[in-house]
Coordinates of C-alpha atoms in Angstrom, one line a residue:
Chain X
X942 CA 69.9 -11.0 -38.5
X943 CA 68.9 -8.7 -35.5
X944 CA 66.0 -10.2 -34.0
X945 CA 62.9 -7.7 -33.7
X946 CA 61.8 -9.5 -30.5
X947 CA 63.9 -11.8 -27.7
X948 CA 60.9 -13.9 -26.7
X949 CA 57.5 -13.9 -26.9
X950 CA 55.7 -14.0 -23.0
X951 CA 52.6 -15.0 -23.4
X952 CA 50.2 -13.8 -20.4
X953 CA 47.0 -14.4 -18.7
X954 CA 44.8 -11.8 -16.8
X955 CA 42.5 -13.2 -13.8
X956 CA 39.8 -12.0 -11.0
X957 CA 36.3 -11.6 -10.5
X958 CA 33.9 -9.7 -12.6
X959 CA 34.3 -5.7 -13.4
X960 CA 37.5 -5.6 -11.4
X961 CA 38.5 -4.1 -14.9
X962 CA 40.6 -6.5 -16.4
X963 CA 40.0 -5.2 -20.3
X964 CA 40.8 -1.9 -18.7
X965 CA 43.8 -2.2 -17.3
X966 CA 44.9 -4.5 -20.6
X967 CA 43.3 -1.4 -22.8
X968 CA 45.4 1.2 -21.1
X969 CA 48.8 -0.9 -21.2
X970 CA 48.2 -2.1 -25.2
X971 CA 46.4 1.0 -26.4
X972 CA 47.2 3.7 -23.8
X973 CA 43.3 4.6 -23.6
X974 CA 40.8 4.5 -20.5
X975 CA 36.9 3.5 -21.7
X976 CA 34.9 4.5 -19.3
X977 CA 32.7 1.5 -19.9
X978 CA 33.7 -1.8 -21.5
X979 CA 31.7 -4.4 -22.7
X980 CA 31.8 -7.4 -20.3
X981 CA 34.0 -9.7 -22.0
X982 CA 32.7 -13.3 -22.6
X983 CA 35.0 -15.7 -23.3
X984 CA 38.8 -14.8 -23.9
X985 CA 39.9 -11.9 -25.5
X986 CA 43.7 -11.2 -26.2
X987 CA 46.1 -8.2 -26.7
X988 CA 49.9 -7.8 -28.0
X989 CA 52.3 -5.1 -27.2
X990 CA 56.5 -5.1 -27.1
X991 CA 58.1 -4.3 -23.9
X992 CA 61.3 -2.9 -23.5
X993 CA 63.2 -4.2 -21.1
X994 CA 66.5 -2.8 -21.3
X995 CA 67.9 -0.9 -24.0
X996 CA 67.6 -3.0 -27.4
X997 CA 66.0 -6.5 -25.4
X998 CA 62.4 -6.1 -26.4
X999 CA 60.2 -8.5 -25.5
X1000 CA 56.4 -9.3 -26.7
X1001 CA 53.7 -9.8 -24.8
X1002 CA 50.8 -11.8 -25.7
X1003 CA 48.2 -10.6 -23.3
X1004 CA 44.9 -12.9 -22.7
X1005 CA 41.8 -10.9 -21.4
X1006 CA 39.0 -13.5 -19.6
X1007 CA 35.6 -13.5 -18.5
X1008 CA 35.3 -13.1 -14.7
X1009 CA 31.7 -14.8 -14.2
X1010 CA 32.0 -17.8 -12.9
X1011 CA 30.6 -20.0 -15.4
X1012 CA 32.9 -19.2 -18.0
X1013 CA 35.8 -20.4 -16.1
X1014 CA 35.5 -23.6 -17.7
X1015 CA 36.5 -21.9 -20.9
X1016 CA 39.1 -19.9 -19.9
X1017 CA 41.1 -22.7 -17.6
X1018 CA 42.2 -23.6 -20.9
X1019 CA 44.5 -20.9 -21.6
X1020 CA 46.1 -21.3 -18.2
X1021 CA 48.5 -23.9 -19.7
X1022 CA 49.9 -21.9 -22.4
X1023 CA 50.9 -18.8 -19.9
X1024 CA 53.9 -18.1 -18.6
X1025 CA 53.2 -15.2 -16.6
X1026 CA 49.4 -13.9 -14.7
X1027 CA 48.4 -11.1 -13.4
X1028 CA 45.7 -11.6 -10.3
X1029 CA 43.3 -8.9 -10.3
X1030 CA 41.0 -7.8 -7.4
X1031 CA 39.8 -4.1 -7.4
X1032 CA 40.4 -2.5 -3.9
X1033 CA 37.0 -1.1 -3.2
X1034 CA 35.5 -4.4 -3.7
X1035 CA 36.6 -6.6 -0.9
X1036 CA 35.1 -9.5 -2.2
X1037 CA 37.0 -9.9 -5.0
X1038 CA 40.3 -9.5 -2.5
X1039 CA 38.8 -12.4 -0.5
X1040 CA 38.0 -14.4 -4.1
X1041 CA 41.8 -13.8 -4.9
X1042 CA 43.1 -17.3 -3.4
X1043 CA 40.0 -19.2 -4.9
X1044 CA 41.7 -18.2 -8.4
X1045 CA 45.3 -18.4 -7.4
X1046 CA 43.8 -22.3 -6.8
X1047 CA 41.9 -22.4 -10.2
X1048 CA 45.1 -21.4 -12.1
X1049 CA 47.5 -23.6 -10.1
X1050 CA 45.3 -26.7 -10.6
X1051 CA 45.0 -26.2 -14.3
X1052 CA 48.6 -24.7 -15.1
X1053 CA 50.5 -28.5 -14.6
X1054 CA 52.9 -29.3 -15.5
X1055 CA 54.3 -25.7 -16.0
X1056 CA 54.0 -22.4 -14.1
X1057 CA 52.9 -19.2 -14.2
X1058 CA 54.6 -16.4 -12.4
X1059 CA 51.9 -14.1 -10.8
X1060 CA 51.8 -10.6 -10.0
X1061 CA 48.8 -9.4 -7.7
X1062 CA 47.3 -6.2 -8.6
X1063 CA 44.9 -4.1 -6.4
X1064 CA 43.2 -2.1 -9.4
X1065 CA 41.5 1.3 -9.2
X1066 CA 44.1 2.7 -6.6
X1067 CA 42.9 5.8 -8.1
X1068 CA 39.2 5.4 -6.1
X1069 CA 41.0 5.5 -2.9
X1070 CA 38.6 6.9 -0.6
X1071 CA 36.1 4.2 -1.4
X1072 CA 38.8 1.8 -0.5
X1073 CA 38.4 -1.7 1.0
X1074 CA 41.6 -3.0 1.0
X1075 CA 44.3 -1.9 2.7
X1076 CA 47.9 -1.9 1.1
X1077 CA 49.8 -3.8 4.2
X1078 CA 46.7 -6.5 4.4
X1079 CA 47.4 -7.4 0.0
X1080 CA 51.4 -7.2 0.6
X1081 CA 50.8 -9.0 3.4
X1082 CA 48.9 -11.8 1.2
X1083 CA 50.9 -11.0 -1.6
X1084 CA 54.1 -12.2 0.1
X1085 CA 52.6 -15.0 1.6
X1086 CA 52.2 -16.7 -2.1
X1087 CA 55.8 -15.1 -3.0
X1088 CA 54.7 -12.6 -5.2
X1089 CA 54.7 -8.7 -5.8
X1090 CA 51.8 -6.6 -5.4
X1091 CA 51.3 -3.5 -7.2
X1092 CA 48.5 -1.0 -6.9
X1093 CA 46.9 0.2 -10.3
X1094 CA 44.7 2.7 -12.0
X1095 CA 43.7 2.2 -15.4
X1096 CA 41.7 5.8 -15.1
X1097 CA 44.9 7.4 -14.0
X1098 CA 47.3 5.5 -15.7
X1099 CA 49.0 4.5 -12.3
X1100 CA 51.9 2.1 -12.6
X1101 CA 49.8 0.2 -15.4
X1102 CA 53.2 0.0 -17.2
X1103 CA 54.9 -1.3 -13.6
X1104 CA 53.0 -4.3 -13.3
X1105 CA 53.3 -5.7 -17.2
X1106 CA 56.6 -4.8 -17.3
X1107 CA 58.3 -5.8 -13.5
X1108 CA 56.1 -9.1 -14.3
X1109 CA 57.9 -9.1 -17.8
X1110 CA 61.4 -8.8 -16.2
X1111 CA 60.6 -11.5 -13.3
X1112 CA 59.9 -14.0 -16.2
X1113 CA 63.1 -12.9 -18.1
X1114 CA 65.4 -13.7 -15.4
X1115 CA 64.1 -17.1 -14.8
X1116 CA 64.4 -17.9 -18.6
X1117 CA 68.2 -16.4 -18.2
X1118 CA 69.1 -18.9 -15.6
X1119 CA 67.2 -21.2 -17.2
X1120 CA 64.5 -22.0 -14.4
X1121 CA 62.2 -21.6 -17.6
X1122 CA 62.6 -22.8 -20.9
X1123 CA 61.2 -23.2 -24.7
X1124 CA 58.9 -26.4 -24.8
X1125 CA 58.1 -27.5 -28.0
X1126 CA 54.1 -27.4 -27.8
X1127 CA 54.1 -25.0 -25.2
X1128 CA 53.1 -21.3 -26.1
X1129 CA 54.2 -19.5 -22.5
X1130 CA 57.5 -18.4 -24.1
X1131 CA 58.8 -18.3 -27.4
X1132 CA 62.1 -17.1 -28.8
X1133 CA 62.4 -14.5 -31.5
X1134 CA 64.6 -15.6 -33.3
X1135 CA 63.1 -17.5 -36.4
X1136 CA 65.0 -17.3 -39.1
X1137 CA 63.1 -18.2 -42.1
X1138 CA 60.4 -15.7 -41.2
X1139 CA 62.0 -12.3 -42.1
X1140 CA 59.1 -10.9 -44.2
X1141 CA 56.4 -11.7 -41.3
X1142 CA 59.1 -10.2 -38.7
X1143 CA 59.0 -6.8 -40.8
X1144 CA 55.2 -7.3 -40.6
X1145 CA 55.7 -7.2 -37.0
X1146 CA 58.2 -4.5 -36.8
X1147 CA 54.8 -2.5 -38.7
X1148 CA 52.3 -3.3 -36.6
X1149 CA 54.2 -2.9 -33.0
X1150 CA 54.8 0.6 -33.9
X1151 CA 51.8 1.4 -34.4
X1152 CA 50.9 -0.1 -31.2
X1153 CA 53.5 1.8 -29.6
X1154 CA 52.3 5.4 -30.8
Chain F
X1149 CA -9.8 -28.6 -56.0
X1150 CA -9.6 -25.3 -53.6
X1151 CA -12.2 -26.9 -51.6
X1152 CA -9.6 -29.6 -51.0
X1153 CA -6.7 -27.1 -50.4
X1154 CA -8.8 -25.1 -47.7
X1155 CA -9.5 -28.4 -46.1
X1156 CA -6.0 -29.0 -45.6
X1157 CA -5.5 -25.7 -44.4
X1158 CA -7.7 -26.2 -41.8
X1159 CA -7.0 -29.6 -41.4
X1160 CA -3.3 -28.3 -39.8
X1161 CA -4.7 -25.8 -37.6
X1162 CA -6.8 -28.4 -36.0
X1163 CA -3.7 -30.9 -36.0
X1164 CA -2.3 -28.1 -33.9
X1165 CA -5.5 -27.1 -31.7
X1166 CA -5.5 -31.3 -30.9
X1167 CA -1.7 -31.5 -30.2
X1168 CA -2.0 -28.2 -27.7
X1169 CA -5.2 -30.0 -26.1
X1170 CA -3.6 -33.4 -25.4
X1171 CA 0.5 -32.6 -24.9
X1172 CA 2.1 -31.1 -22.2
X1173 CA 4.4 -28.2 -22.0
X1174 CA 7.2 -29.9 -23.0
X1175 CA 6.1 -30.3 -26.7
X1176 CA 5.9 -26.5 -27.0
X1177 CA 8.5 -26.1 -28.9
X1178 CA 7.7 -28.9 -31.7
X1179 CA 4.4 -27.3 -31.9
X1180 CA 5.9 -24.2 -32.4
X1181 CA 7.9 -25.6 -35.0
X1182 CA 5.0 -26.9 -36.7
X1183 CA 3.7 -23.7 -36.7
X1184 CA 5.9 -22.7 -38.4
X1185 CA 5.7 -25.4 -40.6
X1186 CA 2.1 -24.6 -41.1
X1187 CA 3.0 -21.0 -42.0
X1188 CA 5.7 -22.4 -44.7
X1189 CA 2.8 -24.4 -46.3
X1190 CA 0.4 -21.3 -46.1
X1191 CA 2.8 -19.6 -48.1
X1192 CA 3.0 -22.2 -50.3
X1193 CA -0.5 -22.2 -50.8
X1194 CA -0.7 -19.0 -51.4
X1195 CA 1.9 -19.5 -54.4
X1196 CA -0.8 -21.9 -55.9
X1197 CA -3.6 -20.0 -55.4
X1198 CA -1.9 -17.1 -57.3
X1199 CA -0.8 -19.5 -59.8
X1200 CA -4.3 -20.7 -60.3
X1201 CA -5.5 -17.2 -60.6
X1202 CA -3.1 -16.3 -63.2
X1203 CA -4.3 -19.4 -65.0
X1204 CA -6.7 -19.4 -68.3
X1205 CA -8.2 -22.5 -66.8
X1206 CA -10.7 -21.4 -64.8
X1207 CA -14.2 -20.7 -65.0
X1208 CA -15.5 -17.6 -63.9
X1209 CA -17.5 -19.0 -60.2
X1210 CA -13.9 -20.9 -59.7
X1211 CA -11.6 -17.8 -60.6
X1212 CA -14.6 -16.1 -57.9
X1213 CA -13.2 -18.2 -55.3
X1214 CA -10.1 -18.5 -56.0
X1215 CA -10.0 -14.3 -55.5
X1216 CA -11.8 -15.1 -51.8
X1217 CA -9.2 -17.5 -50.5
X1218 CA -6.1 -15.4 -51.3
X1219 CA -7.8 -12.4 -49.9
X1220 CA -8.9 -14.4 -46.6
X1221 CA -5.3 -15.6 -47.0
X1222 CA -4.0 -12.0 -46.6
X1223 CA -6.0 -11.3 -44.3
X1224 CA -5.0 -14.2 -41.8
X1225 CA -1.6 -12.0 -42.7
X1226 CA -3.0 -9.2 -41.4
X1227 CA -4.3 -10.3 -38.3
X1228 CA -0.8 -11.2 -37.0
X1229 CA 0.1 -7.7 -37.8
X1230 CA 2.5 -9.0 -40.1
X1231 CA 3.0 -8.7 -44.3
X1232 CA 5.8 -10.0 -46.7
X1233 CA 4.4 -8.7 -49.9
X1234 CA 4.4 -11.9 -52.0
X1235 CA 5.2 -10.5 -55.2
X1236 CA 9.1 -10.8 -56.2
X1237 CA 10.5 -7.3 -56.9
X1238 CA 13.5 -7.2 -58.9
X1239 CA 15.9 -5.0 -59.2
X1240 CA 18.0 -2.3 -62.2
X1241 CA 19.8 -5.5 -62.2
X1242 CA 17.3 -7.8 -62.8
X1243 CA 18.6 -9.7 -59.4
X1244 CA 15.2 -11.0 -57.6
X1245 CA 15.4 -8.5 -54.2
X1246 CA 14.3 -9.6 -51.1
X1247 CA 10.5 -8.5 -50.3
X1248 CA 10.3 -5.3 -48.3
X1249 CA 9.5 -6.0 -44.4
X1250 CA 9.6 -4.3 -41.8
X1251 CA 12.3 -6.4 -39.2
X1252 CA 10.2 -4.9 -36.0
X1253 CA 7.4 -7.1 -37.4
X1254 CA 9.1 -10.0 -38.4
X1255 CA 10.5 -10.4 -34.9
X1256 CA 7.0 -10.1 -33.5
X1257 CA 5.2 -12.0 -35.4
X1258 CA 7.6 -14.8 -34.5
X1259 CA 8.4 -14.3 -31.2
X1260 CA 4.4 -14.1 -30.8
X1261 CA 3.7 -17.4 -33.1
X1262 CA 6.7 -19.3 -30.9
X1263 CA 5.2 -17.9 -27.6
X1264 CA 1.5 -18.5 -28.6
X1265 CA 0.7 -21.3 -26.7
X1266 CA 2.6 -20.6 -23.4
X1267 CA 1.2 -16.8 -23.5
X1268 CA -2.5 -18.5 -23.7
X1269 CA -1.4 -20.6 -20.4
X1270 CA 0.1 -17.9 -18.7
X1271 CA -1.5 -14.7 -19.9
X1272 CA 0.3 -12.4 -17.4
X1273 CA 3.5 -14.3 -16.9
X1274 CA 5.8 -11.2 -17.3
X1275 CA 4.0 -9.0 -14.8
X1276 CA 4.4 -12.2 -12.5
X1277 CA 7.6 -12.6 -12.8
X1278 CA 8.4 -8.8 -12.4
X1279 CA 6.5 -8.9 -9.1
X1280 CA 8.4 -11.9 -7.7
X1281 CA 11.5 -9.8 -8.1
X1282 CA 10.4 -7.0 -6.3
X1283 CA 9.6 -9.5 -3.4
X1284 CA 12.8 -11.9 -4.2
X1285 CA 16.0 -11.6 -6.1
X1286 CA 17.8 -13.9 -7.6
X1287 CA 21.7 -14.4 -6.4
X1288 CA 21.9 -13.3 -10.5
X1289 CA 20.8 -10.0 -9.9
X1290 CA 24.1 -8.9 -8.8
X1291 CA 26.0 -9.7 -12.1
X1292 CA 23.1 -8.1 -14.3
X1293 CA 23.1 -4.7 -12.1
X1294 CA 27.3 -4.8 -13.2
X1295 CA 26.7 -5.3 -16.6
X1296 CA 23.4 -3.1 -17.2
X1297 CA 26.1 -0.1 -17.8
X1298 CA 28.5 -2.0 -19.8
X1299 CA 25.7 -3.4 -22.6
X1300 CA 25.9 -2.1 -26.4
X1301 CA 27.6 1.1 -24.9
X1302 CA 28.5 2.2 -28.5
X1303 CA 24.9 2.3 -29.1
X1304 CA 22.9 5.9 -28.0
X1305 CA 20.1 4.0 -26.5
X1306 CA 22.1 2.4 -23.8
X1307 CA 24.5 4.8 -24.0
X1308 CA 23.0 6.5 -20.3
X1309 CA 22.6 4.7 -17.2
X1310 CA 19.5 6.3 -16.6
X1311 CA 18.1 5.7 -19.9
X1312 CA 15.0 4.3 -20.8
X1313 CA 16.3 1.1 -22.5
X1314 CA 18.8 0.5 -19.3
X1315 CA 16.1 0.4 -17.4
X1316 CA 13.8 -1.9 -19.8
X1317 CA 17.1 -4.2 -19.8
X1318 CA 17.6 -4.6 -16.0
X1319 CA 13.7 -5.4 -15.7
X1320 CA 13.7 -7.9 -18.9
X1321 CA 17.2 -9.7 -17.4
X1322 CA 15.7 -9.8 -14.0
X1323 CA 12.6 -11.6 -14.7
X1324 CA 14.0 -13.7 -16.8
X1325 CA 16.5 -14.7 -14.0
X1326 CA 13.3 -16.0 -12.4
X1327 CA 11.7 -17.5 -15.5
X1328 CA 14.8 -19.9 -15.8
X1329 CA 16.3 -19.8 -12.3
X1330 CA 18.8 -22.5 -13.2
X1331 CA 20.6 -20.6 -16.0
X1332 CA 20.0 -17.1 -13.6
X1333 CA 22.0 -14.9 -15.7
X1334 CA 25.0 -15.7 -17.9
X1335 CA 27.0 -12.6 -19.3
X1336 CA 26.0 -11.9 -22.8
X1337 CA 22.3 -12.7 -22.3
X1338 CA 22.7 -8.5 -22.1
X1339 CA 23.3 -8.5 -25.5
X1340 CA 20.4 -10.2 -26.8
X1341 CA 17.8 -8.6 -24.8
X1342 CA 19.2 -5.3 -25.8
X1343 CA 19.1 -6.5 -29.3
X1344 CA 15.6 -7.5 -28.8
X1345 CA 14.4 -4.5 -26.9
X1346 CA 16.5 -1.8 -29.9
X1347 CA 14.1 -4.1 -32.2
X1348 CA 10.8 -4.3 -30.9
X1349 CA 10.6 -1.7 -28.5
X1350 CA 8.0 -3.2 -26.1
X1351 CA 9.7 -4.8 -23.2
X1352 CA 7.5 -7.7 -23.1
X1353 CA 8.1 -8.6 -26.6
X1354 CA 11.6 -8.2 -26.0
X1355 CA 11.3 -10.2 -22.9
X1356 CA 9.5 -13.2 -24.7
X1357 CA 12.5 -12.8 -27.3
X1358 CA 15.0 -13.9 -25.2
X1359 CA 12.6 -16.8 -23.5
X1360 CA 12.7 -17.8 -27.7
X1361 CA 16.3 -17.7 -28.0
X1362 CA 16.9 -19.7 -25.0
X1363 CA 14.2 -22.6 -26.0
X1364 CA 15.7 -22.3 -29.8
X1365 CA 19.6 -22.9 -27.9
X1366 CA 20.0 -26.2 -27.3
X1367 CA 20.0 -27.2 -23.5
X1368 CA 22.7 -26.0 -21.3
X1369 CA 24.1 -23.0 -23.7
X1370 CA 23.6 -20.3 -21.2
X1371 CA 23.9 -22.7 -17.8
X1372 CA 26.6 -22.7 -15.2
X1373 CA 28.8 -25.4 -17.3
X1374 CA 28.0 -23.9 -20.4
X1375 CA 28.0 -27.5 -21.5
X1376 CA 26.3 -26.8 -25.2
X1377 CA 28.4 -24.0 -26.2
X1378 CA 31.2 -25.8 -25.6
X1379 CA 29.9 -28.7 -27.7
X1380 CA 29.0 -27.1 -30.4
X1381 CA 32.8 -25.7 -30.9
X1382 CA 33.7 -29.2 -31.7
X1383 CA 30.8 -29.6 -33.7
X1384 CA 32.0 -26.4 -35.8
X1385 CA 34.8 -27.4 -35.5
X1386 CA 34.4 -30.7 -37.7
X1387 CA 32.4 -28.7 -39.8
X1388 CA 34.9 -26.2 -40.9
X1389 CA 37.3 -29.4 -41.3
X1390 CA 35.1 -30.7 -43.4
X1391 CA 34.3 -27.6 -45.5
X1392 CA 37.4 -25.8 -45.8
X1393 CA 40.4 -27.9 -45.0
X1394 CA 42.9 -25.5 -46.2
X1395 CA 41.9 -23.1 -43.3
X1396 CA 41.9 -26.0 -40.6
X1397 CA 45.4 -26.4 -41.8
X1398 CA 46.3 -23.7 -41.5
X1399 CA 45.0 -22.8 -38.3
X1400 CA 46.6 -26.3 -37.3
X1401 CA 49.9 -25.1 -38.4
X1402 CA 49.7 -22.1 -36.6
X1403 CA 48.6 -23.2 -33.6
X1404 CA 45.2 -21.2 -33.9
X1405 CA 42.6 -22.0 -31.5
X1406 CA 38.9 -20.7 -34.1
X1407 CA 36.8 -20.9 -30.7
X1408 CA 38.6 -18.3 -28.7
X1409 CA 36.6 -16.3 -31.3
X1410 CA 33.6 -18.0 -32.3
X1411 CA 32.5 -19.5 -29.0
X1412 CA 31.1 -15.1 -29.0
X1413 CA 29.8 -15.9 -32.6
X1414 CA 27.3 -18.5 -31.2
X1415 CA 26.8 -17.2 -28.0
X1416 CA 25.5 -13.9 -28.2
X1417 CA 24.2 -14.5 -32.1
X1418 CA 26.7 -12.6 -33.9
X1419 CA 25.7 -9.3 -31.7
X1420 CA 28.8 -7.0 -31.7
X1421 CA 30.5 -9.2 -34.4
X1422 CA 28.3 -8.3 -37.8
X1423 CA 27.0 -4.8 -38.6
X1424 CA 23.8 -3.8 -37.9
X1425 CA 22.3 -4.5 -41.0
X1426 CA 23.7 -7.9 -41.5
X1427 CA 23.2 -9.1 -38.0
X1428 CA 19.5 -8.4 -38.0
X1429 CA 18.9 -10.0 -41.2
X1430 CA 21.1 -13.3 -40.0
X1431 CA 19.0 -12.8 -36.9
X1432 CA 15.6 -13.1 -38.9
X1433 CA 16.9 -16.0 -40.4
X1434 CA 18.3 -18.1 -37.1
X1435 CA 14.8 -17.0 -35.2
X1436 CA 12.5 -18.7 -37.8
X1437 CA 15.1 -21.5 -38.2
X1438 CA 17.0 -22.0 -35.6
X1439 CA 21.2 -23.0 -34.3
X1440 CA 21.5 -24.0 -37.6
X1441 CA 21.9 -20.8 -39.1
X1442 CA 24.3 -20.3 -37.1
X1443 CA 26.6 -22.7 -37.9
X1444 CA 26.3 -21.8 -42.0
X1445 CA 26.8 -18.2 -40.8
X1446 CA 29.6 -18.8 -39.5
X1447 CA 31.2 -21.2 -42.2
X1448 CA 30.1 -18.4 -44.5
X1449 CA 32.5 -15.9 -42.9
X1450 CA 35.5 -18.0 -42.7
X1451 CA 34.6 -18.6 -46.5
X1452 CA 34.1 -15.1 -47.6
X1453 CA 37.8 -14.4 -45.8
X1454 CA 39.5 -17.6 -46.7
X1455 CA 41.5 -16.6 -49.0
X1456 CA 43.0 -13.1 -46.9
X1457 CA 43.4 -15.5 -43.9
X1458 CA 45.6 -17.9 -45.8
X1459 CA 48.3 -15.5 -46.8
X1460 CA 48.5 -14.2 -42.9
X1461 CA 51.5 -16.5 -41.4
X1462 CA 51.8 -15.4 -37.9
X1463 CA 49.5 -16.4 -35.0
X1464 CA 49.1 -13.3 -33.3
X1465 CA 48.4 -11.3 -36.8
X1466 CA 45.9 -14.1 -37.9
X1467 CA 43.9 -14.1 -33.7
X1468 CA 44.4 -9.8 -35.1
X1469 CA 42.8 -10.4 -37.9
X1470 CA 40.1 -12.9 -36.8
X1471 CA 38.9 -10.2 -34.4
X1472 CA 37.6 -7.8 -36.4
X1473 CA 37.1 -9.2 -40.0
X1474 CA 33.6 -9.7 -39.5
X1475 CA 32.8 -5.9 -38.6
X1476 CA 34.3 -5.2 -42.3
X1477 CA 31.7 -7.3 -44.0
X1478 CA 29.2 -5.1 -45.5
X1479 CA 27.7 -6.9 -48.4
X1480 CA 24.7 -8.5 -47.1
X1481 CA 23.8 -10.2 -50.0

């Protein structure tokens, strides 16, 4: 049986409030920019299959949170189950660039005993001359917590499918060498193949198209 | 025998008056409650009065009187510029329908019966509060200007920022930052007051109608820790174990986590979850009755779509299907 999926990555998407977290998710899971969304309250989650190399797809399991504050005590939960983050601060805000290492905290104190590979993501690169943040002063930050930084524009569609996707890769190479692996009771990653499920895998198969269109 | 009913009548008005006189603000609420409580038993009343009246029983100076008290009856209606018409209707069916009201009134009459008390302490309490913020704003303000432009956008009257109802929302969220400076603002508190103000239309109203749905929440709902919300998931939680164990089951088995969707249910009141026409009538309900309503709401939906959910065996179709079910509800009823 030829597996529809190789793993299941399930992700978590972080920073303050109206950085436009459900925006950036919105444009990579149903390739549409709202011009307004709704703030979310609570969690929220999306699903979309990555291609990672030809035939080696790989669903994502995205999870959408509130950025007010007070809600963090709901969302810490889903920190656990996540194998992969990306850290959101919008670049013509620079208070959400300077709230950045206050969440990197949050999610590193709640994440034990696993870990979640993070990507940091300066969003609305399209609003550049409002910007706040410079590019050299986020790498620079970026590659003092050993991660990539990518600049984003839901609006514009800029490098939206970078970020998921390099994140998605990062994640697949450690669970090739093994640095990562399947815990039973642990949702971060989860292998496709499932034999005894064939009819829900075709119901899959359905749905990720459309998703794809 | 009326004489007796109308001195009972008046017997819990003055229960009232004498509990406003000699409790303090705290026992607001359970006076409100026994308002309402007091207009349960005036409708009861009124059932027996029209009972009497329908009766052969009665001697023509009695059936007189009878005719006087359900008219001053009515009338006390009136005054609170609010009607149910008492007589059942039914319908081609020959299914009792619901009296005709309109919801605008319902919703003030309430909000104004709840509020009655404060409002005589602090007659002008909203225009204070909206002058505080123009001398003061609350570290809140900040998050309620964000969100002002991202509230029921689907809906044309907050579709513009410059619109009207925007503008009514940013005032009614402001002052109420200040009426309850401990809970501030806490995102979906939008949502109600734009429910509110899309219902009654006067911003004060709509203002008091948020005040109401934060003294009907429990303590804590809407504060920084959120402490209440979060409790009452586990109490739903053992509800729904205890009323459909086949779904908790199954949501065991599939490693389904119900809150990630209903912790919004409770929240905001269903707002954005349940179609407009079910959502105000569940609202009706959970403002004259409280969190309770709720909770039954809520069992109600995962019983209407037990049976769909069952047959779903993957996690991320059954989170799919969880999202949206309750926008596909259309029978009221």
């Amino acid at each position: 049986m030829e597996a529809i999926w190789l793993y299941q990555f399930r992700m978590i998407v972080i920073g303050d409030s109206t950085v436009g977290k459900s925006c950036l998710i919105r444009r990579f899971t149903e390739g549409r920019f709202a011009q307004v969304s709704d703030p979310t309250v609570g969690v929220d989650f999306f699903s979309r299959l990555v291609e990672i190399e030809p035939g080696k797809r790989i669903k994502l399991q995205i999870w959408d949170t509130a950025g007010q504050e007070r809600f963090r005590s709901i969302t810490r939960a889903y920190y656990r189950n996540s194998v992969g983050g990306l850290l959101l601060f919008d670049i013509t805000n620079r208070r959400s660039f300077q709230n950045v290492h206050e969440w990197l905290e949050e999610a590193r104190s709640h994440v034990q005993p696993h870990q979640i590979v993070f990507v940091l993501v300066g969003h609305k690169c399209d609003l550049d001359g409002r910007r706040q943040v410079s590019r050299q002063e986020a790498e620079k930050l970026a590659g003092s917590y050993g991660m990539r930084y990518v600049e984003t524009s839901a609006r514009d569609a800029i490098n939206v499918e970078k970020a998921f996707t390099e994140l998605t890769r990062d994640i697949f190479e450690l669970v090739k060498r093994g640095d990562i692996t399947i815990q039973e009771g642990w949702e971060g990653v989860k292998s496709g193949f499932v034999p005894n499920v064939v009819h829900s895998s075709e119901e899959v198969l359905k749905s990720d198209r459309r998703c794809l269109c | 025998m009326s004489g007796r009913l109308w001195e009972g009548y008046c017997f819990h008005q003055l229960l009232c008056f004498v509990l406003i006189l000699t409790l303090n603000l705290s026992f607001v609420l359970q006076c409100a409650y026994l308002e309402a409580k007091n207009c349960q038993i005036e409708s009861k009343y009124l059932v027996v009065l029209r009972r009497l009246q329908e009766s052969k029983g009665l001697d023509s100076s009695q059936q007189e009187m009878v005719k006087r008290l359900i008219e001053d009856s009515l009338q006390g209606d009136k005054k609170d510029g609010f009607k149910l018409n008492p007589v059942s209707e039914y319908n081609d069916y020959g299914f009792k329908t619901i009296p005709d009201y309109e919801v605008e009134d319902v919703w003030r009459w309430i909000v104004r019966t709840r509020t009655q008390v404060y409002r005589k302490r602090n007659p002008n309490r909203y225009q204070e509060l909206r002058k505080h913020c123009e001398v003061s704003e609350h570290p809140a303000s900040r998050q309620i200007r964000l969100d002002l432009h991202r509230t029921l956008t689907s809906n044309k009257h907050f579709s513009s920022p410059t619109s009207d109802a925007v503008q009514k929302l940013q005032r009614i969220l402001l002052a109420f930052s200040w009426q309850n400076p401990n809970i501030g603002y806490c995102q979906g508190l939008n949502r109600l007051a734009a429910i509110a103000l899309l219902v009654l239309k006067d911003e004060e109203d709509a203002f008091c109608l948020v005040a109401v749905v934060e003294i009907i929440m429990p303590q804590d709902y809407y504060s920084k820790t959120l402490t209440a919300s979060q409790a009452d998931q586990r109490v739903f939680r053992d509800f729904l174990a205890e009323k459909m164990p086949r779904l908790t089951a199954h949501f065991k088995e599939h490693s389904i986590d119900h809150s990630l969707i209903t912790f919004n249910w409770f929240l905001v009141v269903f707002v954005e979850s349940l179609v407009s026409d079910i959502l105000l009538r569940v609202w009706d309900a959970f403002l004259y009755e409280g969190t309770k309503v709720i909770f039954r709401y809520a069992l109600a939906l995962f019983k209407y779509n037990e049976e769909d959910i069952l047959k779903i065996q993957d996690n991320l179709e059954i989170y799919q299907y969880l999202r949206f079910f309750t926008k596909t509800i259309s029978d009221g009823r």
